[in-house]
CSV table of C-alpha atoms and ligand atoms in Angstrom, one decimal:
chain,number,residue,atom,x,y,z
W,1,MET,CA,-44.2,15.1,10.7
W,2,LEU,CA,-43.2,15.7,7.0
W,3,PHE,CA,-45.4,12.8,6.1
W,4,LYS,CA,-48.4,14.4,7.9
W,5,VAL,CA,-47.8,17.8,6.3
W,6,CYS,CA,-47.5,16.2,2.9
W,7,TRP,CA,-50.9,14.6,3.2
W,8,ILE,CA,-52.5,17.7,4.5
W,9,LEU,CA,-51.1,19.7,1.7
W,10,VAL,CA,-52.2,17.1,-0.9
W,11,ALA,CA,-55.6,17.3,0.6
W,12,CYS,CA,-55.7,21.1,0.3
W,13,VAL,CA,-54.5,21.3,-3.2
W,14,SER,CA,-56.5,18.4,-4.5
W,15,LYS,CA,-59.8,19.1,-2.6
W,16,SER,CA,-61.1,21.6,-5.0
W,17,ILE,CA,-59.5,19.9,-8.0
W,18,LEU,CA,-60.8,16.4,-7.3
W,19,THR,CA,-64.3,17.6,-6.7
W,20,ASP,CA,-64.4,19.6,-9.9
W,21,SER,CA,-65.9,17.6,-12.8
W,22,SER,CA,-64.4,19.8,-15.5
W,23,ALA,CA,-61.2,17.9,-15.0
W,24,ALA,CA,-62.6,15.2,-17.2
W,25,SER,CA,-61.8,15.7,-20.9
W,26,ASP,CA,-63.1,14.1,-24.0
W,27,ASP,CA,-59.9,12.3,-25.0
W,28,ASN,CA,-58.9,10.8,-21.7
W,29,THR,CA,-56.3,8.2,-22.9
W,30,CYS,CA,-53.1,8.3,-20.9
W,31,SER,CA,-50.9,8.8,-23.9
W,32,THR,CA,-52.9,11.9,-25.0
W,33,VAL,CA,-53.1,13.4,-21.5
W,34,GLN,CA,-49.4,12.6,-20.9
W,35,ASN,CA,-48.3,14.5,-24.1
W,36,LYS,CA,-50.6,17.4,-23.2
W,37,CYS,CA,-49.0,17.6,-19.7
W,38,ALA,CA,-45.4,17.1,-21.0
W,39,SER,CA,-45.9,20.0,-23.4
W,40,ARG,CA,-46.3,22.5,-20.6
W,41,VAL,CA,-43.4,23.6,-18.4
W,42,GLY,CA,-45.2,23.2,-15.1
W,43,CYS,CA,-47.0,20.0,-15.8
W,44,GLY,CA,-44.0,18.5,-17.6
W,45,MET,CA,-41.9,19.3,-14.6
W,46,ALA,CA,-44.4,17.6,-12.3
W,47,LEU,CA,-44.7,14.7,-14.6
W,48,HIS,CA,-41.0,13.9,-14.7
W,49,ASN,CA,-40.9,14.4,-10.9
W,50,PHE,CA,-43.6,11.8,-10.8
W,51,PHE,CA,-41.8,9.2,-12.9
W,52,ILE,CA,-38.6,9.7,-10.9
W,53,GLY,CA,-40.1,10.3,-7.4
W,54,CYS,CA,-42.5,7.5,-7.7
W,55,HIS,CA,-40.1,5.1,-9.5
W,56,SER,CA,-40.0,2.6,-6.6
W,57,VAL,CA,-43.8,2.7,-6.2
W,58,ILE,CA,-44.4,2.3,-9.9
W,59,TYR,CA,-42.0,-0.7,-10.2
W,60,GLY,CA,-43.4,-2.3,-7.1
W,61,GLU,CA,-40.2,-2.0,-5.1
W,62,THR,CA,-42.0,-0.7,-2.0
W,63,ASP,CA,-45.3,-1.4,-0.3
W,64,ILE,CA,-45.6,2.1,1.1
W,65,CYS,CA,-46.0,5.5,-0.5
W,66,THR,CA,-42.5,7.1,-0.3
W,67,VAL,CA,-42.1,10.8,0.7
W,68,GLN,CA,-40.6,11.5,-2.7
W,69,CYS,CA,-43.6,10.0,-4.4
W,70,GLN,CA,-46.0,12.0,-2.1
W,71,ARG,CA,-44.2,15.2,-3.1
W,72,ALA,CA,-44.3,14.2,-6.8
W,73,LEU,CA,-48.1,13.6,-6.5
W,74,ILE,CA,-48.6,16.9,-4.7
W,75,SER,CA,-46.8,18.6,-7.6
W,76,LEU,CA,-48.8,16.7,-10.2
W,77,LEU,CA,-52.2,17.3,-8.5
W,78,SER,CA,-51.6,21.1,-8.2
W,79,THR,CA,-50.8,21.7,-11.9
W,80,GLU,CA,-52.6,24.4,-13.8
W,81,ASP,CA,-55.5,23.3,-16.0
W,82,LYS,CA,-55.8,20.1,-14.0
W,83,VAL,CA,-53.8,18.2,-16.5
W,84,GLY,CA,-51.8,16.5,-13.8
W,85,LEU,CA,-55.0,15.3,-12.2
W,86,ALA,CA,-56.3,14.2,-15.6
W,87,PHE,CA,-53.1,12.1,-16.0
W,88,MET,CA,-53.8,10.5,-12.6
W,89,ASN,CA,-57.3,9.5,-13.8
W,90,CYS,CA,-56.5,8.7,-17.5
W,91,GLU,CA,-57.6,5.6,-19.4
W,92,CYS,CA,-54.8,3.1,-20.0
W,93,ASP,CA,-56.0,1.9,-23.4
W,94,ASN,CA,-54.9,-1.8,-22.9
W,95,ASN,CA,-51.4,-0.8,-22.1
W,96,GLU,CA,-50.2,-3.3,-19.5
W,97,PHE,CA,-47.5,-1.1,-18.0
W,98,CYS,CA,-49.9,1.8,-17.7
W,99,ASN,CA,-52.4,-0.4,-15.9
W,100,THR,CA,-49.8,-1.7,-13.5
W,101,ARG,CA,-48.6,1.8,-12.8
W,102,LYS,CA,-52.0,3.1,-12.0
W,103,GLN,CA,-52.8,0.2,-9.8
W,104,ARG,CA,-49.5,0.6,-7.8
W,105,VAL,CA,-49.8,4.3,-7.4
W,106,GLN,CA,-53.2,3.7,-5.7
W,107,ILE,CA,-51.3,3.0,-2.4
W,108,CYS,CA,-50.6,6.8,-2.5
W,109,THR,CA,-53.9,8.1,-3.9
W,110,LYS,CA,-56.0,6.2,-1.4
W,111,ASP,CA,-54.3,8.1,1.5
W,112,VAL,CA,-54.8,11.4,-0.4
W,113,LEU,CA,-58.5,10.9,-0.7
W,114,ASP,CA,-58.8,9.8,2.9
W,115,ALA,CA,-56.9,12.8,4.2
W,116,MET,CA,-59.1,15.2,2.2
W,117,GLU,CA,-62.0,14.4,4.4
W,118,SER,CA,-60.4,15.6,7.6
W,119,VAL,CA,-58.6,18.7,6.5
W,120,ASN,CA,-59.1,22.3,7.4
W,121,TYR,CA,-57.6,24.5,4.7
W,122,SER,CA,-57.4,27.7,6.8
W,123,THR,CA,-55.4,26.1,9.6
W,124,THR,CA,-52.9,24.1,7.5
W,125,VAL,CA,-49.2,24.8,7.9
W,126,VAL,CA,-47.0,24.2,5.0
W,127,SER,CA,-43.2,23.6,4.9
W,128,CYS,CA,-41.2,25.7,2.5
W,129,THR,CA,-40.0,22.7,0.5
W,130,LEU,CA,-43.6,21.7,-0.2
W,131,ALA,CA,-44.6,25.2,-1.0
W,132,GLN,CA,-41.8,25.3,-3.5
W,133,TRP,CA,-43.1,22.2,-5.2
W,134,ILE,CA,-46.6,23.7,-5.5
W,135,CYS,CA,-45.2,26.9,-7.1
W,136,GLU,CA,-43.0,24.9,-9.5
W,137,ALA,CA,-45.9,22.9,-10.8
W,138,ASP,CA,-47.4,26.2,-12.1
W,139,THR,CA,-45.6,27.6,-15.2
W,140,SER,CA,-45.8,31.3,-14.3
W,141,CYS,CA,-45.0,30.7,-10.6
W,142,TYR,CA,-42.1,28.5,-11.7
W,143,THR,CA,-40.8,31.2,-13.9
W,144,ALA,CA,-41.2,33.9,-11.2
W,145,LEU,CA,-39.3,31.6,-8.8
W,146,ARG,CA,-36.4,31.2,-11.2
W,147,TYR,CA,-36.1,34.9,-11.6
W,148,TYR,CA,-36.2,35.4,-7.9
W,149,VAL,CA,-33.5,32.7,-7.4
W,150,SER,CA,-31.3,34.3,-10.1
W,151,HIS,CA,-31.7,37.9,-8.9
W,152,CYS,CA,-31.7,37.6,-5.1
W,153,GLY,CA,-28.4,35.8,-4.6
W,154,GLN,CA,-27.0,38.7,-2.5
W,155,LEU,CA,-29.8,38.3,0.0
W,156,ILE,CA,-28.4,35.2,1.7
W,157,ASP,CA,-25.1,37.1,2.5
W,158,GLY,CA,-27.2,39.7,4.2
W,159,HIS,CA,-25.8,42.5,2.0
W,160,VAL,CA,-28.4,44.2,-0.1
W,161,CYS,CA,-31.8,43.8,-1.7
W,162,THR,CA,-31.2,45.1,-5.2
W,163,SER,CA,-34.0,46.7,-7.2
W,164,ARG,CA,-34.0,43.7,-9.5
W,165,CYS,CA,-34.3,41.4,-6.6
W,166,ASN,CA,-37.1,43.4,-5.0
W,167,ASN,CA,-38.8,43.5,-8.4
W,168,SER,CA,-38.6,39.7,-8.9
W,169,LEU,CA,-39.8,39.2,-5.3
W,170,ASP,CA,-42.8,41.5,-6.1
W,171,ILE,CA,-43.6,39.4,-9.2
W,172,LEU,CA,-43.3,36.2,-7.3
W,173,TYR,CA,-45.5,37.3,-4.5
W,174,ARG,CA,-48.2,38.2,-7.0
W,175,GLN,CA,-48.5,34.6,-8.2
W,176,ASP,CA,-51.5,32.6,-7.0
W,177,LYS,CA,-49.5,29.5,-6.5
W,178,ALA,CA,-46.9,31.4,-4.4
W,179,THR,CA,-49.4,32.0,-1.6
W,180,GLN,CA,-48.0,29.0,0.4
W,181,LEU,CA,-44.5,30.1,-0.4
W,182,ILE,CA,-45.0,33.4,1.4
W,183,SER,CA,-46.5,31.9,4.5
W,184,CYS,CA,-44.5,28.7,4.6
W,185,THR,CA,-42.3,27.6,7.5
W,186,CYS,CA,-38.7,26.5,7.4
W,187,ASP,CA,-38.6,23.0,8.9
W,188,GLY,CA,-35.0,22.1,8.1
W,189,SER,CA,-35.8,19.9,5.1
W,190,GLU,CA,-35.0,22.7,2.6
W,191,ASP,CA,-31.8,22.3,0.6
W,192,TYR,CA,-30.8,25.9,1.2
W,193,ASP,CA,-30.6,28.2,4.3
W,194,CYS,CA,-34.3,28.8,4.5
W,195,ILE,CA,-34.3,30.7,7.8
W,196,LYS,CA,-31.5,33.1,6.9
W,197,LEU,CA,-33.1,33.8,3.5
W,198,ARG,CA,-36.5,34.5,5.1
W,199,ARG,CA,-35.0,36.8,7.7
W,200,ASN,CA,-32.8,38.7,5.2
W,201,THR,CA,-35.7,39.1,2.8
W,202,GLU,CA,-37.8,40.7,5.6
W,203,ARG,CA,-35.0,42.9,6.8
W,204,LEU,CA,-33.4,44.0,3.5
W,205,CYS,CA,-36.3,44.2,1.2
W,206,PHE,CA,-39.2,45.0,3.4
W,207,ASN,CA,-37.4,46.8,6.2
W,208,ARG,CA,-39.1,44.6,8.8
W,209,ASP,CA,-37.0,43.1,11.5
W,210,VAL,CA,-39.5,40.6,12.6
W,211,PRO,CA,-38.4,37.0,12.5
W,212,TYR,CA,-41.1,34.5,11.4
W,213,HIS,CA,-42.7,33.3,14.6
W,214,SER,CA,-42.9,29.8,13.3
W,215,ILE,CA,-39.3,29.6,12.1
W,216,ASN,CA,-37.2,26.9,13.7
W,217,ASP,CA,-34.3,28.8,15.3
W,218,ASP,CA,-31.9,26.0,15.0
W,219,ASP,CA,-29.7,27.4,12.3
W,220,ARG,CA,-28.4,24.0,11.1
W,221,ASN,CA,-27.9,24.9,7.5
W,222,GLY,CA,-25.9,28.0,8.2
W,223,ALA,CA,-23.0,27.1,5.9
W,224,ARG,CA,-25.1,26.7,2.8
W,225,SER,CA,-25.3,29.6,0.5
W,226,LEU,CA,-28.0,30.7,-1.9
W,227,ALA,CA,-25.5,30.4,-4.7
W,228,MET,CA,-25.1,26.7,-3.8
W,229,PHE,CA,-28.9,26.4,-3.8
W,230,VAL,CA,-29.2,28.1,-7.2
W,231,TRP,CA,-26.4,25.9,-8.6
W,232,SER,CA,-27.8,22.7,-7.3
W,233,VAL,CA,-31.4,23.5,-8.3
W,234,SER,CA,-30.3,24.4,-11.9
W,235,LEU,CA,-28.2,21.3,-12.2
W,236,GLU,CA,-30.9,19.1,-10.7
W,237,TYR,CA,-33.5,20.4,-13.1
W,238,LEU,CA,-31.3,20.0,-16.1
W,239,VAL,CA,-30.6,16.4,-15.2
W,240,LEU,CA,-34.1,15.6,-14.0
W,241,PHE,CA,-35.7,17.2,-17.1
W,242,ALA,CA,-33.5,15.3,-19.5
W,243,LEU,CA,-34.1,12.0,-17.5
W,244,GLY,CA,-37.8,12.7,-17.4
W,245,LEU,CA,-38.0,13.3,-21.2
W,246,VAL,CA,-36.1,10.0,-21.8
W,247,ILE,CA,-38.4,8.1,-19.4
W,248,ILE,CA,-41.6,9.7,-20.9
W,249,ARG,CA,-40.5,8.9,-24.4
W,250,THR,CA,-39.6,5.4,-23.5
W,251,LEU,CA,-42.9,4.8,-21.7
W,252,SER,CA,-45.3,6.3,-24.2
Y,1,LIG,C1,-61.2,25.7,10.3
Y,1,LIG,O1,-60.5,26.4,11.3
Y,1,LIG,C2,-60.9,27.8,11.5
Y,1,LIG,C3,-60.0,28.5,12.5
Y,1,LIG,O2,-59.7,27.6,13.6
Y,1,LIG,C4,-62.4,27.7,12.0
Y,1,LIG,O3,-62.8,29.1,12.2
Y,1,LIG,C5,-63.2,27.0,11.0
Y,1,LIG,O4,-64.6,26.9,11.4
Y,1,LIG,C6,-62.7,25.6,10.6
Y,1,LIG,N1,-63.4,25.0,9.5
Y,1,LIG,C7,-63.9,23.8,9.5
Y,1,LIG,C8,-64.6,23.3,8.3
Y,1,LIG,O5,-63.7,23.0,10.5
Y,2,LIG,C1,-39.2,46.7,-2.2
Y,2,LIG,O1,-40.4,46.9,-2.8
Y,2,LIG,C2,-41.4,47.2,-1.8
Y,2,LIG,C3,-42.8,47.3,-2.5
Y,2,LIG,O2,-43.0,46.2,-3.2
Y,2,LIG,C4,-41.1,48.5,-1.1
Y,2,LIG,O3,-42.0,48.8,-0.1
Y,2,LIG,C5,-39.7,48.4,-0.5
Y,2,LIG,O4,-39.3,49.6,0.1
Y,2,LIG,C6,-38.7,47.9,-1.5
Y,2,LIG,N1,-37.4,47.7,-0.9
Y,2,LIG,C7,-36.2,48.1,-1.4
Y,2,LIG,C8,-35.0,47.7,-0.6
Y,2,LIG,O5,-36.1,48.7,-2.4
């Protein structure tokens, strides 16, 4: 299921991007494109997610495209200014590791291209985890999401929607790349209590007591708190970002 949703989403976000020739730039060598990507928050995030999430694919430890690698590619393909896509299509400049990497990642990109042919954008359902990745690949959406996470901690306990929280929610919802985050469905793969958060947001901030029709009612992650989510996300990004930087430096 997740696999399917992944590809549909990849197809959606990459359909317009891949068919747009403006993605090609004059200096298309991988080291140039990689530096350009790494210097932006959103693309840099997607890039280190790619090197970590696609590690087993890049190093030939697997013959299939892993879910982590699919997600990383989704993130990379949805970056602003199409720098992530340019990185996927860059010229290796006789760098052997670069050539091997590109060749191995093709087990993933082939599926992406195939899926693009059969997708209907208007009927695609997106899981909240994937929607989060899309948002995080965009610098301003990423920033808005961080504000939301840091100001809306009380929502998960069902106490109050503070004006700061409501304000950051408003800013988040105005981001182009947050569209899928607003309509996403909780499928249980989230690392926080997605259903509770969605319900409380509706009830406390918008005064609507309508549960999302597509929400899975099985409240498995009930014990998890948003605080835990905030903490794990912050920690994860700190570690991943440092690791990503080290990997990027080493590889380029
Ligand atoms: C996509 O789905 C919508 C709603 O079901 C439909 O109206 C539209 O014609 C479909 N588009 C394509 C290209 O199949
Ligand atoms: C939050 O903001 C919306 C407008 O964006 C408003 O309709 C709503 O009443 C606000 N909720 C609270 C709890 O302040």
